[in-house]
Amino acid sequence: MINRQTFWQLARFGVIGVLAALTHYAIAILLTNHGIAAGWANLVAFVTAFWVSYFGHRYFSFDAGDLSHQQTLPRFILVAVIGFIFNETLLLLMLRFTTISIDIGLPFIIILTAAMTFILSRQFAFDTTDSDKRAPR
């Protein structure tokens, strides 16, 4: 069972995740509809959504605004890359070694990736438990 604080932190994490996903989707569709190649459109959309995710999690999900960007940004980039590799690896393994279709399996992979990303973000990228990490005011 999770405590009330963790529950609401997880809920805020979910809200930011949905906003980042919608940002990614909207920009990718907008750019491809204006003639930008899908690969480039997806890259621009991912980078834009990354910033929505970073600032949303930094200030809303984890209340880590008083930690320095020099500490949190590199860590969050690492978390995002790990999350992408984890997601992509699970997807490729599922498609290669099972008969599970992508429309059935992908939601589970996304949930597993989100759970892992939440834990890494909370315990590593935006860890606010050590007062020595906080930037001076």
mmCIF file of C-alpha atoms in Angstrom:
data_model
loop_
_atom_site.group_PDB
_atom_site.id
_atom_site.type_symbol
_atom_site.label_atom_id
_atom_site.label_comp_id
_atom_site.label_asym_id
_atom_site.label_seq_id
_atom_site.Cartn_x
_atom_site.Cartn_y
_atom_site.Cartn_z
ATOM 1 C CA MET A 1 0.000 0.000 0.000
ATOM 2 C CA ILE A 2 1.298 3.471 -0.802
ATOM 3 C CA ASN A 3 0.904 6.443 1.503
ATOM 4 C CA ARG A 4 -1.224 9.483 0.675
ATOM 5 C CA GLN A 5 1.756 11.677 -0.280
ATOM 6 C CA THR A 6 3.113 9.082 -2.714
ATOM 7 C CA PHE A 7 -0.362 8.550 -4.177
ATOM 8 C CA TRP A 8 -0.780 12.253 -4.973
ATOM 9 C CA GLN A 9 2.769 12.507 -6.258
ATOM 10 C CA LEU A 10 2.047 9.589 -8.580
ATOM 11 C CA ALA A 11 -1.206 11.252 -9.677
ATOM 12 C CA ARG A 12 0.651 14.501 -10.485
ATOM 13 C CA PHE A 13 3.283 12.448 -12.337
ATOM 14 C CA GLY A 14 0.475 10.920 -14.410
ATOM 15 C CA VAL A 15 -1.002 14.319 -15.250
ATOM 16 C CA ILE A 16 2.375 15.591 -16.475
ATOM 17 C CA GLY A 17 2.945 12.351 -18.389
ATOM 18 C CA VAL A 18 -0.378 12.753 -20.183
ATOM 19 C CA LEU A 19 0.377 16.408 -20.978
ATOM 20 C CA ALA A 20 3.801 15.471 -22.358
ATOM 21 C CA ALA A 21 2.301 12.636 -24.422
ATOM 22 C CA LEU A 22 -0.391 14.929 -25.835
ATOM 23 C CA THR A 23 2.246 17.554 -26.627
ATOM 24 C CA HIS A 24 4.359 14.945 -28.419
ATOM 25 C CA TYR A 25 1.406 13.635 -30.403
ATOM 26 C CA ALA A 26 0.027 17.066 -31.346
ATOM 27 C CA ILE A 27 3.365 18.420 -32.549
ATOM 28 C CA ALA A 28 4.215 15.271 -34.500
ATOM 29 C CA ILE A 29 0.841 15.310 -36.259
ATOM 30 C CA LEU A 30 0.972 19.068 -36.903
ATOM 31 C CA LEU A 31 4.454 18.877 -38.414
ATOM 32 C CA THR A 32 3.743 15.823 -40.571
ATOM 33 C CA ASN A 33 0.549 17.479 -41.811
ATOM 34 C CA HIS A 34 2.710 20.423 -42.906
ATOM 35 C CA GLY A 35 5.050 18.267 -44.946
ATOM 36 C CA ILE A 36 7.807 17.548 -42.402
ATOM 37 C CA ALA A 37 9.161 13.992 -42.649
ATOM 38 C CA ALA A 38 7.811 11.759 -39.889
ATOM 39 C CA GLY A 39 11.240 11.028 -38.407
ATOM 40 C CA TRP A 40 12.082 14.711 -38.038
ATOM 41 C CA ALA A 41 8.605 15.554 -36.827
ATOM 42 C CA ASN A 42 8.818 12.847 -34.182
ATOM 43 C CA LEU A 43 12.241 14.069 -33.045
ATOM 44 C CA VAL A 44 11.037 17.677 -32.681
ATOM 45 C CA ALA A 45 7.905 16.454 -30.903
ATOM 46 C CA PHE A 46 9.932 14.267 -28.509
ATOM 47 C CA VAL A 47 12.320 17.098 -27.644
ATOM 48 C CA THR A 48 9.439 19.506 -27.027
ATOM 49 C CA ALA A 49 7.556 16.953 -24.920
ATOM 50 C CA PHE A 50 10.762 16.266 -22.982
ATOM 51 C CA TRP A 51 10.755 19.875 -21.748
ATOM 52 C CA VAL A 52 7.076 19.684 -20.791
ATOM 53 C CA SER A 53 7.921 16.547 -18.845
ATOM 54 C CA TYR A 54 11.080 17.926 -17.248
ATOM 55 C CA PHE A 55 9.601 21.201 -16.011
ATOM 56 C CA GLY A 56 6.287 19.604 -15.077
ATOM 57 C CA HIS A 57 7.940 16.917 -13.012
ATOM 58 C CA ARG A 58 10.490 19.304 -11.553
ATOM 59 C CA TYR A 59 7.949 21.851 -10.306
ATOM 60 C CA PHE A 60 4.658 19.936 -10.064
ATOM 61 C CA SER A 61 5.227 16.208 -9.604
ATOM 62 C CA PHE A 62 8.264 16.283 -7.323
ATOM 63 C CA ASP A 63 8.389 19.864 -5.998
ATOM 64 C CA ALA A 64 12.112 20.026 -6.735
ATOM 65 C CA GLY A 65 12.269 23.604 -7.957
ATOM 66 C CA ASP A 66 14.895 24.529 -5.412
ATOM 67 C CA LEU A 67 17.306 21.881 -6.685
ATOM 68 C CA SER A 68 19.760 23.166 -9.281
ATOM 69 C CA HIS A 69 19.223 22.469 -12.983
ATOM 70 C CA GLN A 70 22.851 21.306 -13.079
ATOM 71 C CA GLN A 71 21.812 18.458 -10.790
ATOM 72 C CA THR A 72 18.348 17.600 -12.095
ATOM 73 C CA LEU A 73 18.613 18.098 -15.854
ATOM 74 C CA PRO A 74 21.429 15.614 -16.571
ATOM 75 C CA ARG A 75 19.769 13.113 -14.271
ATOM 76 C CA PHE A 76 16.387 13.509 -15.943
ATOM 77 C CA ILE A 77 17.968 13.159 -19.387
ATOM 78 C CA LEU A 78 19.473 9.881 -18.178
ATOM 79 C CA VAL A 79 16.089 8.755 -16.813
ATOM 80 C CA ALA A 80 14.401 9.635 -20.136
ATOM 81 C CA VAL A 81 17.009 7.721 -22.149
ATOM 82 C CA ILE A 82 16.772 4.710 -19.833
ATOM 83 C CA GLY A 83 12.986 4.837 -20.115
ATOM 84 C CA PHE A 84 13.142 4.928 -23.906
ATOM 85 C CA ILE A 85 15.620 2.041 -24.072
ATOM 86 C CA PHE A 86 13.551 -0.007 -21.599
ATOM 87 C CA ASN A 87 10.348 0.662 -23.551
ATOM 88 C CA GLU A 88 11.873 -0.073 -26.940
ATOM 89 C CA THR A 89 13.614 -3.229 -25.698
ATOM 90 C CA LEU A 90 10.431 -4.634 -24.173
ATOM 91 C CA LEU A 91 8.505 -3.833 -27.340
ATOM 92 C CA LEU A 92 11.040 -5.504 -29.618
ATOM 93 C CA LEU A 93 11.296 -8.553 -27.349
ATOM 94 C CA MET A 94 7.525 -8.864 -27.209
ATOM 95 C CA LEU A 95 7.200 -8.633 -30.978
ATOM 96 C CA ARG A 96 10.063 -11.065 -31.588
ATOM 97 C CA PHE A 97 9.328 -13.764 -29.028
ATOM 98 C CA THR A 98 5.583 -13.694 -28.423
ATOM 99 C CA THR A 99 2.387 -13.661 -30.427
ATOM 100 C CA ILE A 100 1.043 -10.704 -28.442
ATOM 101 C CA SER A 101 -0.056 -7.919 -30.789
ATOM 102 C CA ILE A 102 1.254 -4.403 -30.320
ATOM 103 C CA ASP A 103 -2.209 -3.012 -29.574
ATOM 104 C CA ILE A 104 -2.554 -5.429 -26.641
ATOM 105 C CA GLY A 105 1.032 -5.453 -25.364
ATOM 106 C CA LEU A 106 2.059 -1.825 -25.767
ATOM 107 C CA PRO A 107 -0.229 -0.461 -23.017
ATOM 108 C CA PHE A 108 1.386 -2.858 -20.527
ATOM 109 C CA ILE A 109 4.847 -1.837 -21.694
ATOM 110 C CA ILE A 110 3.926 1.829 -21.320
ATOM 111 C CA ILE A 111 2.643 1.219 -17.774
ATOM 112 C CA LEU A 112 5.818 -0.676 -16.822
ATOM 113 C CA THR A 113 7.968 2.076 -18.317
ATOM 114 C CA ALA A 114 5.996 4.783 -16.514
ATOM 115 C CA ALA A 115 6.372 2.960 -13.192
ATOM 116 C CA MET A 116 10.123 2.598 -13.686
ATOM 117 C CA THR A 117 10.415 6.246 -14.775
ATOM 118 C CA PHE A 118 8.449 7.407 -11.720
ATOM 119 C CA ILE A 119 10.747 5.509 -9.372
ATOM 120 C CA LEU A 120 13.930 6.738 -11.086
ATOM 121 C CA SER A 121 12.643 10.312 -11.214
ATOM 122 C CA ARG A 122 11.632 10.281 -7.567
ATOM 123 C CA GLN A 123 14.703 8.508 -6.211
ATOM 124 C CA PHE A 124 17.342 9.917 -8.569
ATOM 125 C CA ALA A 125 16.513 12.813 -10.894
ATOM 126 C CA PHE A 126 14.425 14.894 -8.479
ATOM 127 C CA ASP A 127 15.507 13.433 -5.137
ATOM 128 C CA THR A 128 14.729 16.081 -2.529
ATOM 129 C CA THR A 129 15.462 14.016 0.572
ATOM 130 C CA ASP A 130 18.967 15.393 1.165
ATOM 131 C CA SER A 131 18.858 19.039 2.204
ATOM 132 C CA ASP A 132 22.497 19.494 1.099
ATOM 133 C CA LYS A 133 21.388 19.064 -2.533
ATOM 134 C CA ARG A 134 19.133 22.095 -2.453
ATOM 135 C CA ALA A 135 20.345 25.270 -4.103
ATOM 136 C CA PRO A 136 21.011 28.197 -1.781
ATOM 137 C CA ARG A 137 18.253 30.778 -1.703
#
